Amino acid sequence: LEFEETWFNIEFNFSDQDLGVRGFVDGEPWKEVEIENPKGRTIAEVEAKKRMAKQGFAELFFESGEPTLEEVSIKKFLKRFPEGTYEFEGETIEGDEIEGESDFTWVIPCGPENLQATGENTSMNPIVITWDFVTQVVDLKSKFNNVECENSDDLEIIGYRVEAEWEEVLNPGTEDEEEVVHTFGVDLKADQNSVTVPPEFIPSGQEYQYEVLVVEASGNQTITEAEATAP
């Protein structure tokens, strides 16, 4: 049997300069799965126990820790996660073998640059977030606080994702005080480098954070973060 979907890739925060990996597995109910790197070494294993083993998992998404390049250099990170095919091997709740695989590359796109959030000085007009198209990859020899970009024929950008969020405190100073995070997100094609945020989403004068995430064909993605104030 085969999993319906499996992937394993890199996420790089261009602003904070931290690196991590992300993974996903989806398929008919399974009770165990392990991931092997291209050298055949098991790097992760998940197993359901007792009643959960009878119910089984369907989807599993995970993210690793994200140490900065100062803590874990690019060179050390790449040594931990070699390029190649990562194998997903598992067992369904009926006891059948189930498997999948994911190609893992070191093609890390550079983060979107020249982020801007503009809008008229009125609450009736939307905010327009723009950025420059990504055309280069991270130089794998880069050091902390000196990440450089270079051209690569292997780079294939397949899209962007934009997210904006702001925090609101409800019932401040009472027992019912609660912090709520409002989030707006949209996925875009590779030939788009602007998005309009509805004026209803962010109150006028509200500070907010936003990020633009670029996605490469391998699934590797890079984030650039910024802050702004709604007009």
PDB file of C-alpha atoms in Angstrom, residues 8-10 19-22 35-39 43-44 62-65 67 72-84 86 104-106 108 140:
ATOM      1  CA  PHE A   8       9.794  16.365   3.785  1.00  0.00           C
ATOM      2  CA  ASN A   9      11.413  19.736   3.128  1.00  0.00           C
ATOM      3  CA  ILE A  10      13.192  22.833   4.468  1.00  0.00           C
ATOM      4  CA  LEU A  19      16.567  26.741   9.618  1.00  0.00           C
ATOM      5  CA  GLY A  20      14.265  23.796  10.195  1.00  0.00           C
ATOM      6  CA  VAL A  21      12.567  20.889   8.461  1.00  0.00           C
ATOM      7  CA  ARG A  22       8.893  20.107   7.988  1.00  0.00           C
ATOM      8  CA  ILE A  35      11.223   8.006   8.192  1.00  0.00           C
ATOM      9  CA  GLU A  36      14.581   6.930   6.781  1.00  0.00           C
ATOM     10  CA  ASN A  37      17.121   9.311   5.270  1.00  0.00           C
ATOM     11  CA  PRO A  38      18.920   8.563   1.973  1.00  0.00           C
ATOM     12  CA  LYS A  39      21.562   6.632   3.921  1.00  0.00           C
ATOM     13  CA  ILE A  43      15.485   9.727  11.765  1.00  0.00           C
ATOM     14  CA  ALA A  44      11.927   9.682  13.116  1.00  0.00           C
ATOM     15  CA  PHE A  62       5.382  18.129  12.055  1.00  0.00           C
ATOM     16  CA  GLU A  63       7.977  20.888  12.260  1.00  0.00           C
ATOM     17  CA  SER A  64      11.413  20.611  13.782  1.00  0.00           C
ATOM     18  CA  GLY A  65      13.052  23.104  16.071  1.00  0.00           C
ATOM     19  CA  PRO A  67      17.921  27.037  15.602  1.00  0.00           C
ATOM     20  CA  VAL A  72      23.588  25.545  13.869  1.00  0.00           C
ATOM     21  CA  SER A  73      25.414  26.616  10.723  1.00  0.00           C
ATOM     22  CA  ILE A  74      24.102  25.823   7.253  1.00  0.00           C
ATOM     23  CA  LYS A  75      26.977  23.376   6.832  1.00  0.00           C
ATOM     24  CA  LYS A  76      26.036  21.524  10.024  1.00  0.00           C
ATOM     25  CA  PHE A  77      22.347  21.555   9.124  1.00  0.00           C
ATOM     26  CA  LEU A  78      23.019  20.034   5.696  1.00  0.00           C
ATOM     27  CA  LYS A  79      25.142  17.332   7.302  1.00  0.00           C
ATOM     28  CA  ARG A  80      22.155  16.409   9.468  1.00  0.00           C
ATOM     29  CA  PHE A  81      19.828  16.274   6.476  1.00  0.00           C
ATOM     30  CA  PRO A  82      21.536  14.996   3.298  1.00  0.00           C
ATOM     31  CA  GLU A  83      19.962  15.417  -0.123  1.00  0.00           C
ATOM     32  CA  GLY A  84      18.142  12.490  -1.626  1.00  0.00           C
ATOM     33  CA  TYR A  86      13.513  10.035   2.269  1.00  0.00           C
ATOM     34  CA  PHE A 104      14.689  16.312  -0.396  1.00  0.00           C
ATOM     35  CA  THR A 105      16.905  18.993  -1.945  1.00  0.00           C
ATOM     36  CA  TRP A 106      19.186  21.767  -0.768  1.00  0.00           C
ATOM     37  CA  ILE A 108      16.652  27.006  -0.638  1.00  0.00           C
ATOM     38  CA  LEU A 140      25.053  27.346   1.178  1.00  0.00           C
TER      39      LEU A 140
END
